[in-house]
Amino acid sequence: MRTPMSMRTSGRRTIRLRLTLLYGALFLASGIALLAVTYGLVSHATANEVVVSKGPNGSTGVFIGSGSSPAAAPGPMVGTKTLNGGLQAGGSSVGIGNLTPRQLETQAVELRRQAVQQHANELHQLLEQSSIALAIMSLISIALGWMVAGRVLRPLRTITTAARERSATTLHERLALDGPNDELKELGDT
């Protein structure tokens, strides 16, 4: 297999190199679009909220998780974590006990800050790992594009070589290319 640099002739890029770059660019563009959509969906689906609410018996609670209210939470989520003397985070509403409204608000502000920080860290990690995977897959797609372009252009090389070898006395001979009946086979027959 020849390398892309050895395929350049007279300072021109070969069609194989151009096709390879086109394949790679299309893969990279669609990969970036997929990454952006995935990032947006994950960001929206994992956004954490902290809601301070009053229960039916007059108790005050804090809800942390996805959803619009404590009623939206189906129950405790995996990874429930105890914070500041029994206050729990992870997707359920929790009674606070005898905290004053000011202490409750302070707790809620701290939980909001922690939830936002954790969410940002998770999104950053998702972006880093996805970017690495995209870079690796882009390199693989360029290598595969190089091989596919070579295979697709093989009949064209056969035609070029045969045309160089023909003389004025042998122009009536056909190339008899193998493969599907496509434009390249038609060109060879012509």
CSV table of C-alpha atoms in Angstrom, one decimal:
chain,number,residue,atom,x,y,z
A,1,MET,CA,0.0,0.0,0.0
A,2,ARG,CA,1.4,3.4,-0.9
A,3,THR,CA,1.3,6.3,1.5
A,4,PRO,CA,-0.7,9.5,0.8
A,5,MET,CA,2.5,11.5,0.3
A,6,SER,CA,3.9,9.1,-2.3
A,7,MET,CA,0.6,9.3,-4.2
A,8,ARG,CA,1.1,12.9,-5.0
A,9,THR,CA,2.2,13.5,-8.6
A,10,SER,CA,3.5,16.8,-10.0
A,11,GLY,CA,2.4,18.6,-6.8
A,12,ARG,CA,-1.3,17.5,-7.3
A,13,ARG,CA,-3.3,15.5,-4.9
A,14,THR,CA,-4.5,12.2,-6.3
A,15,ILE,CA,-8.1,11.4,-6.4
A,16,ARG,CA,-7.5,8.6,-3.9
A,17,LEU,CA,-6.2,11.1,-1.4
A,18,ARG,CA,-9.0,13.5,-2.1
A,19,LEU,CA,-11.6,10.8,-1.6
A,20,THR,CA,-9.9,9.7,1.6
A,21,LEU,CA,-10.0,13.2,2.9
A,22,LEU,CA,-13.6,13.6,1.9
A,23,TYR,CA,-14.5,10.3,3.7
A,24,GLY,CA,-12.6,11.4,6.8
A,25,ALA,CA,-14.2,14.9,6.8
A,26,LEU,CA,-17.7,13.5,6.4
A,27,PHE,CA,-17.1,11.1,9.2
A,28,LEU,CA,-15.7,13.8,11.5
A,29,ALA,CA,-18.5,16.2,10.7
A,30,SER,CA,-21.2,13.6,11.4
A,31,GLY,CA,-19.3,12.5,14.6
A,32,ILE,CA,-19.2,16.0,15.9
A,33,ALA,CA,-22.9,16.4,15.2
A,34,LEU,CA,-23.6,13.2,17.0
A,35,LEU,CA,-21.4,14.3,19.9
A,36,ALA,CA,-23.2,17.6,20.2
A,37,VAL,CA,-26.7,16.0,20.2
A,38,THR,CA,-25.6,13.4,22.8
A,39,TYR,CA,-24.0,16.1,24.9
A,40,GLY,CA,-27.2,18.2,24.8
A,41,LEU,CA,-29.4,15.2,25.6
A,42,VAL,CA,-27.3,14.1,28.5
A,43,SER,CA,-27.0,17.6,29.8
A,44,HIS,CA,-30.8,18.1,29.8
A,45,ALA,CA,-31.5,14.6,31.2
A,46,THR,CA,-29.1,14.9,34.0
A,47,ALA,CA,-29.7,18.4,35.1
A,48,ASN,CA,-30.1,18.5,38.9
A,49,GLU,CA,-32.5,20.6,40.8
A,50,VAL,CA,-32.7,21.4,44.5
A,51,VAL,CA,-36.2,22.3,45.6
A,52,VAL,CA,-37.2,23.2,49.1
A,53,SER,CA,-40.8,22.2,49.9
A,54,LYS,CA,-43.3,21.9,52.7
A,55,GLY,CA,-44.8,18.5,53.3
A,56,PRO,CA,-48.5,17.8,54.0
A,57,ASN,CA,-47.8,17.6,57.8
A,58,GLY,CA,-46.0,20.9,57.9
A,59,SER,CA,-42.5,19.4,57.7
A,60,THR,CA,-39.9,21.0,55.4
A,61,GLY,CA,-37.9,18.9,52.9
A,62,VAL,CA,-35.3,19.3,50.3
A,63,PHE,CA,-35.5,17.5,46.9
A,64,ILE,CA,-32.4,16.9,44.8
A,65,GLY,CA,-32.5,15.3,41.4
A,66,SER,CA,-34.0,15.4,38.0
A,67,GLY,CA,-37.6,16.5,37.6
A,68,SER,CA,-39.6,19.6,38.6
A,69,SER,CA,-40.7,18.7,42.1
A,70,PRO,CA,-40.4,16.2,44.9
A,71,ALA,CA,-43.6,14.5,43.6
A,72,ALA,CA,-41.8,13.8,40.3
A,73,ALA,CA,-39.2,11.6,42.0
A,74,PRO,CA,-40.2,7.9,42.0
A,75,GLY,CA,-38.1,7.3,45.1
A,76,PRO,CA,-34.4,7.2,46.2
A,77,MET,CA,-32.0,6.9,43.3
A,78,VAL,CA,-28.8,4.9,43.3
A,79,GLY,CA,-25.9,6.7,44.9
A,80,THR,CA,-27.9,8.4,47.6
A,81,LYS,CA,-25.4,10.4,49.7
A,82,THR,CA,-25.8,11.8,53.2
A,83,LEU,CA,-24.8,15.4,53.6
A,84,ASN,CA,-24.8,17.7,56.7
A,85,GLY,CA,-26.3,15.6,59.4
A,86,GLY,CA,-28.7,13.4,57.5
A,87,LEU,CA,-29.8,15.5,54.6
A,88,GLN,CA,-29.8,13.2,51.6
A,89,ALA,CA,-29.1,13.8,47.9
A,90,GLY,CA,-30.0,11.6,45.0
A,91,GLY,CA,-33.5,12.0,43.8
A,92,SER,CA,-35.9,11.9,46.8
A,93,SER,CA,-37.5,14.3,49.1
A,94,VAL,CA,-36.1,14.2,52.7
A,95,GLY,CA,-37.4,15.7,55.9
A,96,ILE,CA,-35.0,18.1,57.6
A,97,GLY,CA,-36.2,18.0,61.1
A,98,ASN,CA,-36.0,21.1,63.3
A,99,LEU,CA,-33.9,23.4,61.0
A,100,THR,CA,-34.9,27.0,60.8
A,101,PRO,CA,-35.9,28.4,57.4
A,102,ARG,CA,-32.6,30.2,57.2
A,103,GLN,CA,-30.6,27.0,57.9
A,104,LEU,CA,-32.8,25.2,55.4
A,105,GLU,CA,-32.1,27.8,52.7
A,106,THR,CA,-28.3,27.6,53.5
A,107,GLN,CA,-28.5,23.8,53.1
A,108,ALA,CA,-30.4,24.2,49.8
A,109,VAL,CA,-27.9,26.7,48.4
A,110,GLU,CA,-25.0,24.4,49.3
A,111,LEU,CA,-26.7,21.4,47.7
A,112,ARG,CA,-27.4,23.4,44.6
A,113,ARG,CA,-23.8,24.4,44.4
A,114,GLN,CA,-22.6,20.8,44.8
A,115,ALA,CA,-25.2,19.5,42.3
A,116,VAL,CA,-24.2,22.0,39.7
A,117,GLN,CA,-20.5,21.3,40.2
A,118,GLN,CA,-21.0,17.5,40.0
A,119,HIS,CA,-23.1,18.0,36.8
A,120,ALA,CA,-20.4,20.2,35.2
A,121,ASN,CA,-17.7,17.6,36.1
A,122,GLU,CA,-19.7,14.7,34.6
A,123,LEU,CA,-20.4,16.7,31.4
A,124,HIS,CA,-16.8,17.6,31.1
A,125,GLN,CA,-15.7,14.0,31.5
A,126,LEU,CA,-18.3,12.9,28.9
A,127,LEU,CA,-17.0,15.5,26.5
A,128,GLU,CA,-13.3,14.5,27.0
A,129,GLN,CA,-14.0,10.8,26.6
A,130,SER,CA,-16.2,11.3,23.6
A,131,SER,CA,-13.7,13.5,22.0
A,132,ILE,CA,-10.9,10.9,22.4
A,133,ALA,CA,-13.2,8.2,21.0
A,134,LEU,CA,-14.1,10.5,18.1
A,135,ALA,CA,-10.4,11.2,17.3
A,136,ILE,CA,-9.6,7.4,17.4
A,137,MET,CA,-12.6,6.6,15.1
A,138,SER,CA,-11.6,9.4,12.7
A,139,LEU,CA,-8.2,8.0,12.3
A,140,ILE,CA,-9.7,4.5,11.7
A,141,SER,CA,-12.2,6.0,9.2
A,142,ILE,CA,-9.3,7.7,7.3
A,143,ALA,CA,-7.4,4.5,7.1
A,144,LEU,CA,-10.5,2.6,5.9
A,145,GLY,CA,-11.3,5.4,3.5
A,146,TRP,CA,-7.8,5.1,2.0
A,147,MET,CA,-8.3,1.3,1.5
A,148,VAL,CA,-11.8,1.7,0.1
A,149,ALA,CA,-10.7,4.5,-2.3
A,150,GLY,CA,-7.9,2.3,-3.5
A,151,ARG,CA,-10.2,-0.6,-4.1
A,152,VAL,CA,-12.8,1.6,-6.0
A,153,LEU,CA,-10.1,3.2,-8.1
A,154,ARG,CA,-8.3,-0.1,-9.0
A,155,PRO,CA,-10.1,-0.5,-12.3
A,156,LEU,CA,-9.2,3.1,-13.2
A,157,ARG,CA,-5.5,2.2,-12.7
A,158,THR,CA,-5.9,-0.8,-14.9
A,159,ILE,CA,-7.5,1.4,-17.6
A,160,THR,CA,-4.7,3.9,-17.3
A,161,THR,CA,-1.9,1.3,-17.5
A,162,ALA,CA,-3.6,-0.4,-20.5
A,163,ALA,CA,-4.0,2.8,-22.3
A,164,ARG,CA,-0.3,3.6,-21.9
A,165,GLU,CA,0.7,0.2,-23.2
A,166,ARG,CA,-1.6,0.3,-26.3
A,167,SER,CA,-0.2,1.5,-29.6
A,168,ALA,CA,-2.0,2.7,-32.7
A,169,THR,CA,-2.1,-0.8,-34.1
A,170,THR,CA,-3.7,-2.4,-31.0
A,171,LEU,CA,-6.5,0.1,-30.2
A,172,HIS,CA,-9.1,-2.4,-31.2
A,173,GLU,CA,-8.3,-4.6,-28.2
A,174,ARG,CA,-10.7,-4.5,-25.3
A,175,LEU,CA,-9.5,-4.4,-21.6
A,176,ALA,CA,-12.0,-7.0,-20.4
A,177,LEU,CA,-12.3,-5.6,-16.9
A,178,ASP,CA,-13.7,-7.7,-14.1
A,179,GLY,CA,-16.3,-6.4,-11.7
A,180,PRO,CA,-19.7,-4.9,-11.8
A,181,ASN,CA,-21.2,-3.3,-14.9
A,182,ASP,CA,-20.6,0.3,-13.8
A,183,GLU,CA,-19.1,3.5,-15.2
A,184,LEU,CA,-15.6,2.2,-14.8
A,185,LYS,CA,-16.2,-1.0,-16.7
A,186,GLU,CA,-17.9,1.0,-19.4
A,187,LEU,CA,-14.9,3.3,-19.7
A,188,GLY,CA,-12.6,0.3,-20.0
A,189,ASP,CA,-14.7,-1.3,-22.7
A,190,THR,CA,-14.8,2.0,-24.6
